[in-house]
Tab-separated table of C-alpha atoms in Angstrom:
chain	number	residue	atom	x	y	z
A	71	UNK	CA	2.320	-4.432	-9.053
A	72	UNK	CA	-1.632	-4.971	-9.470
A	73	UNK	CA	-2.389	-2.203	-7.003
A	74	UNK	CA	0.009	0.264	-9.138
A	75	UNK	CA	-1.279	-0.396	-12.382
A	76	UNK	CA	-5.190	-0.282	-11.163
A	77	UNK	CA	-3.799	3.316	-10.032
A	78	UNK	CA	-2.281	4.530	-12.510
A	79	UNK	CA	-4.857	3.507	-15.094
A	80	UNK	CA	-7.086	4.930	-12.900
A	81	UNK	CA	-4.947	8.685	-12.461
A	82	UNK	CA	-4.830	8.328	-16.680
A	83	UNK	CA	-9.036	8.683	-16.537
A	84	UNK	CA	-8.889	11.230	-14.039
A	85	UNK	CA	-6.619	13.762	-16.460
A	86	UNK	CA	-8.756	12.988	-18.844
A	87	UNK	CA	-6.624	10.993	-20.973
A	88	UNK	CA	-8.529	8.493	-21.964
A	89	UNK	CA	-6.074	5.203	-21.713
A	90	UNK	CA	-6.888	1.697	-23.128
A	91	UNK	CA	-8.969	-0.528	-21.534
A	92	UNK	CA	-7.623	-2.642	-18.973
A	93	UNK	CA	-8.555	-6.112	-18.724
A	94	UNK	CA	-6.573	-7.839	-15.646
A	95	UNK	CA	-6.271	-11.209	-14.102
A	96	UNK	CA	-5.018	-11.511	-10.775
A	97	UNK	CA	-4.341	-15.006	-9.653
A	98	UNK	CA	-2.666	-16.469	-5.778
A	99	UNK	CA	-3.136	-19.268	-4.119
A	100	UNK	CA	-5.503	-18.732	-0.752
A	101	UNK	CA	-3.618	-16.372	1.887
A	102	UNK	CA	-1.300	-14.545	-0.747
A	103	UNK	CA	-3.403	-11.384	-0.387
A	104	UNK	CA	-6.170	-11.084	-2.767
A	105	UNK	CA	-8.940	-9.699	-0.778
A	106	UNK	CA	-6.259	-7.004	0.546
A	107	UNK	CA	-5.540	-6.040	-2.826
A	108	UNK	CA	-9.754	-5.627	-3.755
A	109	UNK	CA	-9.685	-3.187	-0.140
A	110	UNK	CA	-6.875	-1.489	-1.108
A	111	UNK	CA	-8.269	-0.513	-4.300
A	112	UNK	CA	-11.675	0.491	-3.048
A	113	UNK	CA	-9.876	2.284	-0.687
A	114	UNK	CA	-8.246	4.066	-3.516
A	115	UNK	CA	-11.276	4.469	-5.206
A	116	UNK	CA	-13.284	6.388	-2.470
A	117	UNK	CA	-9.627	8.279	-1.438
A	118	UNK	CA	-10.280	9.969	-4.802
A	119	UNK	CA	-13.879	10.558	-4.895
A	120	UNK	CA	-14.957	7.784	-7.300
A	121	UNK	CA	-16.165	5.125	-5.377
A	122	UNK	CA	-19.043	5.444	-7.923
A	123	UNK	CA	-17.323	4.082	-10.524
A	124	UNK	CA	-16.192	0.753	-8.889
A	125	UNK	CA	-18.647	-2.383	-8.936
A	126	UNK	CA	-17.422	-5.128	-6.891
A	127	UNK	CA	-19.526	-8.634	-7.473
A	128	UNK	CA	-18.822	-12.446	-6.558
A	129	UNK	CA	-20.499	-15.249	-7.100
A	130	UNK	CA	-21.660	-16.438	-3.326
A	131	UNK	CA	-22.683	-14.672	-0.571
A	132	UNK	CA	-19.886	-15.248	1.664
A	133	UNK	CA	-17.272	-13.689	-0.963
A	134	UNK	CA	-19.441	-11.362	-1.273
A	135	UNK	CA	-19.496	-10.228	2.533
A	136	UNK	CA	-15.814	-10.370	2.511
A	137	UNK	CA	-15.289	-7.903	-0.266
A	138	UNK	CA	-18.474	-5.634	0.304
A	139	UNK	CA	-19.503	-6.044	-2.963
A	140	UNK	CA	-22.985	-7.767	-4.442
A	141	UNK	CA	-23.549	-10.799	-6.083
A	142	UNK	CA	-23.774	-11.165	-10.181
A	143	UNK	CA	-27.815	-11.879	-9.539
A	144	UNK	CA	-28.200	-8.974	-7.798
A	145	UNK	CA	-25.499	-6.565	-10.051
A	146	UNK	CA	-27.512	-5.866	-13.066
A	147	UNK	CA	-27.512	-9.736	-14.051
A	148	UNK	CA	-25.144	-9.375	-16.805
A	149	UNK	CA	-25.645	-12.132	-19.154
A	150	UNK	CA	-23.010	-13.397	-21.345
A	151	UNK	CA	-23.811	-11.017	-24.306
A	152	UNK	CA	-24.055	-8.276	-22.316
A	153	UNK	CA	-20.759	-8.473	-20.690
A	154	UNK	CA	-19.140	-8.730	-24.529
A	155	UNK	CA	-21.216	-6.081	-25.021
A	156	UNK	CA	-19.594	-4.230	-22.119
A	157	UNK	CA	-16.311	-5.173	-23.045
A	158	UNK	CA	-16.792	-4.123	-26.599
A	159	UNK	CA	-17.991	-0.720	-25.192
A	160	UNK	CA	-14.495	-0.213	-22.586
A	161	UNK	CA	-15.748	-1.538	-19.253
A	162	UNK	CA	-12.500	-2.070	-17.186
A	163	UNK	CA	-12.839	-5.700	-15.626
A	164	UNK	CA	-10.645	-6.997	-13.279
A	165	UNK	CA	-10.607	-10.687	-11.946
A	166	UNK	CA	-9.607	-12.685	-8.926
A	167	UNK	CA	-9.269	-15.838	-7.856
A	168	UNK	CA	-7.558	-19.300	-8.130
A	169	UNK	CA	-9.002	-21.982	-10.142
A	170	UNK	CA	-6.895	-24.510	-7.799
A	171	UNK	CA	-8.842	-23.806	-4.851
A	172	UNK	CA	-12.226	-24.795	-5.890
A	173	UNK	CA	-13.402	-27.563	-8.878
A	174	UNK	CA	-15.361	-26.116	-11.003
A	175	UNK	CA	-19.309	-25.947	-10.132
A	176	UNK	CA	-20.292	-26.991	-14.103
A	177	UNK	CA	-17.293	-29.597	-14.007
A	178	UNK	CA	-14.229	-29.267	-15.827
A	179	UNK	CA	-15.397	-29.303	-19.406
A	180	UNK	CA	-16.974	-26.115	-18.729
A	181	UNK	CA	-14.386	-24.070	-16.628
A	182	UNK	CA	-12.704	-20.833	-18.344
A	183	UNK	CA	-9.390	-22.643	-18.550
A	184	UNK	CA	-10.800	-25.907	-20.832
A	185	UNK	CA	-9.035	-25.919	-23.893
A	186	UNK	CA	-12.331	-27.731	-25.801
A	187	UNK	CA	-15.487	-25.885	-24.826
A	188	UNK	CA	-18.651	-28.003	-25.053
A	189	UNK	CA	-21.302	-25.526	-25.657
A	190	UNK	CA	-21.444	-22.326	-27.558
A	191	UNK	CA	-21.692	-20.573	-24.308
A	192	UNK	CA	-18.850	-22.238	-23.188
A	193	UNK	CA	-17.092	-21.692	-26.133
A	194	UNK	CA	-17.883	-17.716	-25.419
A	195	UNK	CA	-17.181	-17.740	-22.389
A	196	UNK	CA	-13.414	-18.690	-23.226
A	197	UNK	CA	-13.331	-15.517	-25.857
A	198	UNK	CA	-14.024	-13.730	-23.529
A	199	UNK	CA	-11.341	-14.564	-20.807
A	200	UNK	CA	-9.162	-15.136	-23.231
A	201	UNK	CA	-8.933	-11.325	-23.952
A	202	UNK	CA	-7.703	-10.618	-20.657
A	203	UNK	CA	-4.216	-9.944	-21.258
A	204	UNK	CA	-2.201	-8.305	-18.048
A	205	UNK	CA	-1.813	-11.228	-15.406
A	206	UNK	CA	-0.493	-10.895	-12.303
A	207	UNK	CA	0.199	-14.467	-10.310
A	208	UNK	CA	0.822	-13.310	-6.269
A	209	UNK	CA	2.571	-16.657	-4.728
A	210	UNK	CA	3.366	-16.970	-0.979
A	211	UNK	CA	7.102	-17.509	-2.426
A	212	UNK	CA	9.099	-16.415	0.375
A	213	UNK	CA	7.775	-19.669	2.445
A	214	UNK	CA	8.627	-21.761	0.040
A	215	UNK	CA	12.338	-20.152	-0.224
A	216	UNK	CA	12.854	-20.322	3.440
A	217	UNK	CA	11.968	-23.558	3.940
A	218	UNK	CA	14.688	-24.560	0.956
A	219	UNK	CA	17.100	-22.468	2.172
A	220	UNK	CA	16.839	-23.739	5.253
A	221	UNK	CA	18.242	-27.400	3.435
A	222	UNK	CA	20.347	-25.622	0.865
A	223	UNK	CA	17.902	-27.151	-1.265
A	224	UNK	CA	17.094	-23.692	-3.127
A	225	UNK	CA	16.776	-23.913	-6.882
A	226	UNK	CA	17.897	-21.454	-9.709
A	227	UNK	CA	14.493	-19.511	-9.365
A	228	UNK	CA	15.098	-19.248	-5.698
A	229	UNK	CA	18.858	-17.734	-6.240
A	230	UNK	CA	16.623	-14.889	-8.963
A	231	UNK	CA	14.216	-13.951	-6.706
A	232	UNK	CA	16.901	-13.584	-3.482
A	233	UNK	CA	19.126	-11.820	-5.893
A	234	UNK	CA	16.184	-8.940	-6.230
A	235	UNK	CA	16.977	-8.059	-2.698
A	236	UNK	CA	20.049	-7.098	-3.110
A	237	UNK	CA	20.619	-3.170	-3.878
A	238	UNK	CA	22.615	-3.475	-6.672
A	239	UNK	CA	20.516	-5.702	-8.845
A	240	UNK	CA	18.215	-4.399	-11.782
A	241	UNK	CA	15.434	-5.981	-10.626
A	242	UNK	CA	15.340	-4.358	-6.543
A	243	UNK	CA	12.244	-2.882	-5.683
A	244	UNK	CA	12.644	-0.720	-3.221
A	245	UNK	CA	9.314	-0.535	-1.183
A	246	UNK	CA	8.361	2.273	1.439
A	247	UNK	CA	5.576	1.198	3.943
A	248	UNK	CA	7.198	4.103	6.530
A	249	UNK	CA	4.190	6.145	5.551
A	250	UNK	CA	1.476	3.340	6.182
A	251	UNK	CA	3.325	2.658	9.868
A	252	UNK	CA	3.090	6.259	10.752
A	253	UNK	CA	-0.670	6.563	10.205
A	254	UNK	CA	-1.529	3.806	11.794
A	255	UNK	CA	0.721	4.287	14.946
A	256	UNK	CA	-0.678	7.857	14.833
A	257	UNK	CA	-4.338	6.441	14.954
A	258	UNK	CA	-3.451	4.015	17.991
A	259	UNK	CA	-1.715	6.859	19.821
A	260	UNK	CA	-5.190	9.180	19.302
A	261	UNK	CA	-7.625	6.515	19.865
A	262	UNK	CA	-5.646	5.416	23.000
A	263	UNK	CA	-5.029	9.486	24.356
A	264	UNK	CA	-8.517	10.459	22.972
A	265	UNK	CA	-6.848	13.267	21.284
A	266	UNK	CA	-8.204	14.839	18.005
A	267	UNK	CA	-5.745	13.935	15.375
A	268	UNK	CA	-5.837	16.742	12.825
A	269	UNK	CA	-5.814	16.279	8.829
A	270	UNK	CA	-3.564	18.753	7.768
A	271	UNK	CA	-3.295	19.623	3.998
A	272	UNK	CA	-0.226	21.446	2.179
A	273	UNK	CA	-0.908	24.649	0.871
A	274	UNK	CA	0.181	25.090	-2.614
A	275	UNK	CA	-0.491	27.486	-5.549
A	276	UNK	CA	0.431	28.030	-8.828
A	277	UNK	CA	1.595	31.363	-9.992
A	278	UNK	CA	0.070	32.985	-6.587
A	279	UNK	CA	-3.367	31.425	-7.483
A	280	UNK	CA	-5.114	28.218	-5.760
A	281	UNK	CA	-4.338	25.058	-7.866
A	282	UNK	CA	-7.049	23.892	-10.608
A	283	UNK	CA	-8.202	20.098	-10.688
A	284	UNK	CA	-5.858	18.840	-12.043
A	285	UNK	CA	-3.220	20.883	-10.698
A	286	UNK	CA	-4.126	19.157	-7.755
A	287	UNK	CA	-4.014	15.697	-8.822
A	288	UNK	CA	-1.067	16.082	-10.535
A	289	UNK	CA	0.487	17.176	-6.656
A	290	UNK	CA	-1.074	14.610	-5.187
A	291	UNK	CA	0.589	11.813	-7.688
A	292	UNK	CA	4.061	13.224	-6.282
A	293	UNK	CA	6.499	11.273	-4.480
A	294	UNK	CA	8.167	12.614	-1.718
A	295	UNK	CA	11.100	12.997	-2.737
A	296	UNK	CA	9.738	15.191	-5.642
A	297	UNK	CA	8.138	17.416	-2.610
A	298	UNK	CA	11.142	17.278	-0.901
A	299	UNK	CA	9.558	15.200	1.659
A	300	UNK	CA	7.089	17.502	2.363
A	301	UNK	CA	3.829	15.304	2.129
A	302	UNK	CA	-0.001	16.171	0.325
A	303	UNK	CA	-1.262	15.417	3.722
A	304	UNK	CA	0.187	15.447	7.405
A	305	UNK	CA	-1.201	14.002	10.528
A	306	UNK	CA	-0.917	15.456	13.679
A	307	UNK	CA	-2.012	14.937	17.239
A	308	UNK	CA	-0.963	16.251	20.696
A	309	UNK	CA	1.505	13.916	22.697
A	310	UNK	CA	2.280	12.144	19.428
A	311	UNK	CA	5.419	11.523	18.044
A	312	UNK	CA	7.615	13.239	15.503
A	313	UNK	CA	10.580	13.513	13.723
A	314	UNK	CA	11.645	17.107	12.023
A	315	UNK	CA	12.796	16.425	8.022
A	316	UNK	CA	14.673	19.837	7.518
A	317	UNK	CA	17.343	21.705	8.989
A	318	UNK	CA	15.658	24.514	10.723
A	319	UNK	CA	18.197	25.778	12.862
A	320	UNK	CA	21.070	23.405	14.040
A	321	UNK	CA	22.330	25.223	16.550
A	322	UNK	CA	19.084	25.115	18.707
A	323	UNK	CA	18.830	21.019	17.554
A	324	UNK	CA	15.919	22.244	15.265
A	325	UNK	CA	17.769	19.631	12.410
A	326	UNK	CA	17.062	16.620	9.991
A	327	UNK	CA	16.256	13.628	12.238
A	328	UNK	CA	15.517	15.463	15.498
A	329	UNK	CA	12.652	13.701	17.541
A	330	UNK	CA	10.063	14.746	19.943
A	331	UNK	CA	6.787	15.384	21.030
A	332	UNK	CA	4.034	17.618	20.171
A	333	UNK	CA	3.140	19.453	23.084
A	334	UNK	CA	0.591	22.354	20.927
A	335	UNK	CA	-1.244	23.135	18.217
A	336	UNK	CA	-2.325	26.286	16.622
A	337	UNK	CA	-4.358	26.600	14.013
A	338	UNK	CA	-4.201	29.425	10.935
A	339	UNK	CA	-6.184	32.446	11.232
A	340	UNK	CA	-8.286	31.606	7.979
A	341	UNK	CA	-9.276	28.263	9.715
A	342	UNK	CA	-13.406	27.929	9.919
A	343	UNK	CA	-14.490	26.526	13.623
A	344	UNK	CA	-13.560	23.469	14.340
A	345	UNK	CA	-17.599	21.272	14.569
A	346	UNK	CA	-18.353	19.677	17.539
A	347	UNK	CA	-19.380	16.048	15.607
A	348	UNK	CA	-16.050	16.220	14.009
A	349	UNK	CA	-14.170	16.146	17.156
A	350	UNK	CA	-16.306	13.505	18.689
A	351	UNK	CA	-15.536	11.795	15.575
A	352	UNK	CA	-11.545	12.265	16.496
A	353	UNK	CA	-10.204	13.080	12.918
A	354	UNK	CA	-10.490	16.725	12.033
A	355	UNK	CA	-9.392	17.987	8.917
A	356	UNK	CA	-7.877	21.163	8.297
A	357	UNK	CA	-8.173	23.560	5.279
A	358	UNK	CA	-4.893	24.930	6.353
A	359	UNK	CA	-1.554	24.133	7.678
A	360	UNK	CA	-1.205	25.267	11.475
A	361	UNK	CA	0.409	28.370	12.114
A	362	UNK	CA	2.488	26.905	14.944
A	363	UNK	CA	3.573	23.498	15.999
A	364	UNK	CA	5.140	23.578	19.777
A	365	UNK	CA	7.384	20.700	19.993
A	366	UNK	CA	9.555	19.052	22.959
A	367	UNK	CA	12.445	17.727	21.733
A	368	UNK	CA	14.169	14.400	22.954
A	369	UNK	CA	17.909	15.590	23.487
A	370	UNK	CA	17.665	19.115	24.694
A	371	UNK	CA	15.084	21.704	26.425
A	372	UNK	CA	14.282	24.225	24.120
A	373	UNK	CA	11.484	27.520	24.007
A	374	UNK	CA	8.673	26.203	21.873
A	375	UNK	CA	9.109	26.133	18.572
A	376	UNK	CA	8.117	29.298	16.515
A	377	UNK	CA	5.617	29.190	13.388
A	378	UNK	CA	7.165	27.821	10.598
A	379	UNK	CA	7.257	29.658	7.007
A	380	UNK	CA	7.104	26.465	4.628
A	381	UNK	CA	4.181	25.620	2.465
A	382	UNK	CA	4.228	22.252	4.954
A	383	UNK	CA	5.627	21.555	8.576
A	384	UNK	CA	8.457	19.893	7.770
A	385	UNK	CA	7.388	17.153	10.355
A	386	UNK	CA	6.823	13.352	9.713
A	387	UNK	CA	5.217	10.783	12.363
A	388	UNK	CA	8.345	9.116	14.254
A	389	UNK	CA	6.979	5.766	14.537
A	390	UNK	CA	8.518	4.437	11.783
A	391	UNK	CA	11.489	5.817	9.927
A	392	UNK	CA	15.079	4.673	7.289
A	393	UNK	CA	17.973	3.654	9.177
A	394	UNK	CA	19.826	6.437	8.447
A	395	UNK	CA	17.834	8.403	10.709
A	396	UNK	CA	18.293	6.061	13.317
A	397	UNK	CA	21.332	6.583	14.878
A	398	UNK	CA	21.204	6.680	18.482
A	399	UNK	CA	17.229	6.139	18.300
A	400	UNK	CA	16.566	2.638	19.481
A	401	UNK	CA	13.516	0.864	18.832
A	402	UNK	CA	12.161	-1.029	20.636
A	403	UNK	CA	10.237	-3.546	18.490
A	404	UNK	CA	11.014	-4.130	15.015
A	405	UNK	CA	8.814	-6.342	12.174
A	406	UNK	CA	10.955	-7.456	9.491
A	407	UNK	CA	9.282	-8.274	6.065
A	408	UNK	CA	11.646	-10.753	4.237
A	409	UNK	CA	10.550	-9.936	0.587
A	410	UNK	CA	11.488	-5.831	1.534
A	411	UNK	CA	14.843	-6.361	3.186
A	412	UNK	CA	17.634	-5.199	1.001
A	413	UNK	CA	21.282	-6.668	0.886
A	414	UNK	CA	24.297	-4.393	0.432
A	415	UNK	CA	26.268	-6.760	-1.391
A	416	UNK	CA	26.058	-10.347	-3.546
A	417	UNK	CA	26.312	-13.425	-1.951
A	418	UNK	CA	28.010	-16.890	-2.658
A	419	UNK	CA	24.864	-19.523	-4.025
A	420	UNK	CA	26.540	-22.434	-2.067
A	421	UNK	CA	25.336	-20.937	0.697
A	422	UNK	CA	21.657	-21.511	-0.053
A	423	UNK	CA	22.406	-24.607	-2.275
A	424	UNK	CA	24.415	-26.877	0.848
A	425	UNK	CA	22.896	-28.469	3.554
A	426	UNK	CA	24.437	-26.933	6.440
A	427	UNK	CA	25.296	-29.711	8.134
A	428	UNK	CA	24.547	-33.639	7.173
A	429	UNK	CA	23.839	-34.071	11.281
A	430	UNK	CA	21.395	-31.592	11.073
A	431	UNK	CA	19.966	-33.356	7.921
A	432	UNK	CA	19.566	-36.826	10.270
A	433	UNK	CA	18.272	-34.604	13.071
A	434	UNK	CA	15.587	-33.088	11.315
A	435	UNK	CA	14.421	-36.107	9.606
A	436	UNK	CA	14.248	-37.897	12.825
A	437	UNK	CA	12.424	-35.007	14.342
A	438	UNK	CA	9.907	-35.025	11.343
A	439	UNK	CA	9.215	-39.112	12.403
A	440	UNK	CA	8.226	-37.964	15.739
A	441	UNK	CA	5.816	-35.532	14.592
């Protein structure tokens, strides 16, 4: 949630649009992912080209190192008035932290969150935070549920929030980290075979002509399924893994799901030389789609496959894919995220709101006195 609305804010500047300023608080208790969020968005930041226009500051050192940011001292030392002023002018602030992990340094007369400031700084201070008006709380919730559950202790809350899994509901978010697997999977396999993996765009125009700026932004904010799951940007190494996502000739096994390995790669015609640093480097990337792809498939021995006619290989890393693709495709390991999971149908609340068994209850408080 935090993540998406830093991006989209942040695709509103880059069309030009000119959207409100967004002043964001982002609270968690320690472990619930805060620092991954700050990466994530400077990732996003330099992904775009516009790593110039995030500041990231702290107020020690070690914060600091974690985030790879500066401190306030050494950021421009914004005073007081000239962060109002700042604010007044559109800055974009967005905050971390938890005021439950540390006391306050000034005590707790002085902290953001008093109710009765004590000084006029103070007292500005609080006007100040006070105008930060989108909160997002991230909670380690799903411990907490478990450990319930595992009682039948759960309370009304707990019933709403496993209700959200379920398909049906409203409220389901339905999350997609198969892309995320896939690259990373794709990096161990080329930093493991010390192959080149190869950054290969999708070739689109608009009317027969290359796309403009924003044309191009405007792709790149696409879902898949608005491509028809033919992505921005598609990895590819020798020996890796893949999966083809059309049906390019069924006969020959050339279909939707079909899983091999890619034996060859050859580049377009229009592609410049490939430098030497870059292949040292191990990531290469492509102003072109390759002209041929030479797969070996899983459940047959086919000629190599010919060059392909679509604007993008219809190809997606096979390390991670929906179940629906699955059938007779074992894996072998598989990480299951509770908070993701999905439920096809409703469930009976007695089941999380019972102790399973009143021996079990005995049991487990005798196993806690031991401890």
């Amino acid at each position: 949630m935090a993540f998406s609305i830093v991006a989209e804010h942040l695709r509103e500047i880059l069309l030009g649009n000119d959207p409100p300023q967004l002043l964001m608080v982002v609270h968690g208790q320690g472990g619930t992912g805060k620092t991954r969020l700050l990466e994530a968005i400077t990732k996003l930041f330099t992904d775009v080209g516009c790593a110039d226009r995030l500041a990231k500051t702290a107020l020690s050192g070690v914060a600091v190192c974690q985030i790879g940011g500066k401190t306030l001292h050494s950021w421009g030392t914004l005073p007081a008035v000239s962060l109002t002023l700042h604010l007044r002018a559109g800055l974009s602030v967005l905050l971390l932290g938890d005021f439950h992990q540390f006391p306050p340094v000034a005590g707790h007369n002085r902290a953001l969150y008093s109710q009765h400031p004590t000084t006029s700084k103070c007292q500005l201070g609080r006007n100040i935070y006070t105008q930060f008006n989108t909160v997002i709380n991230l909670h380690g919730v799903w411990t907490d549920i478990l450990g319930r559950a595992r009682i039948g202790a759960c309370t009304s809350d707990d019933l709403t929030e496993i209700r959200r899994l379920v398909l049906t509901t409203k409220d389901c978010r339905v999350p997609d980290f198969s892309v995320r697997w896939n690259n990373r999977a794709t990096e161990k396999h080329c930093f493991l075979s010390g192959e080149t993996m190869l950054i290969c765009p999708a070739e689109d125009s608009a009317h027969g002509l290359p796309l403009e700026p924003r044309q191009r932004l405007f792709v790149a904010g696409m879902s898949l399924k608005d491509t028809e799951q033919l992505p921005t940007m598609l990895r590819l190494a020798k020996g890796m893994q893949v999966m083809v996502t059309r049906n390019l000739a069924t006969v020959a096994n050339h279909s939707n799901g079909s899983r091999g390995k890619v034996v060859e790669i050859k580049l377009d015609s229009r592609e410049d030389e490939v430098a030497e640093e870059a292949i040292r480097a191990g990531k290469v990337f492509l102003n072109y789609p390759p002209a041929v792809v030479v797969l070996e498939l899983d459940f047959c021995d086919l000629a190599p496959l010919p060059g392909l006619s679509e604007r993008q290989l219809p190809l997606t890393a096979a390390y991670a894919f929906t179940d629906f693709k699955s059938q007779g495709q074992t894996i072998e390991h598989i990480l299951v995220d509770i908070e993701t999971i999905k439920l096809l149908r409703d469930f009976d609340n007695n089941l999380f709101l019972r102790h399973p068994s009143e021996d079990l209850r005995i049991e487990d408080s005798r196993m806690d006195s031991l401890v």
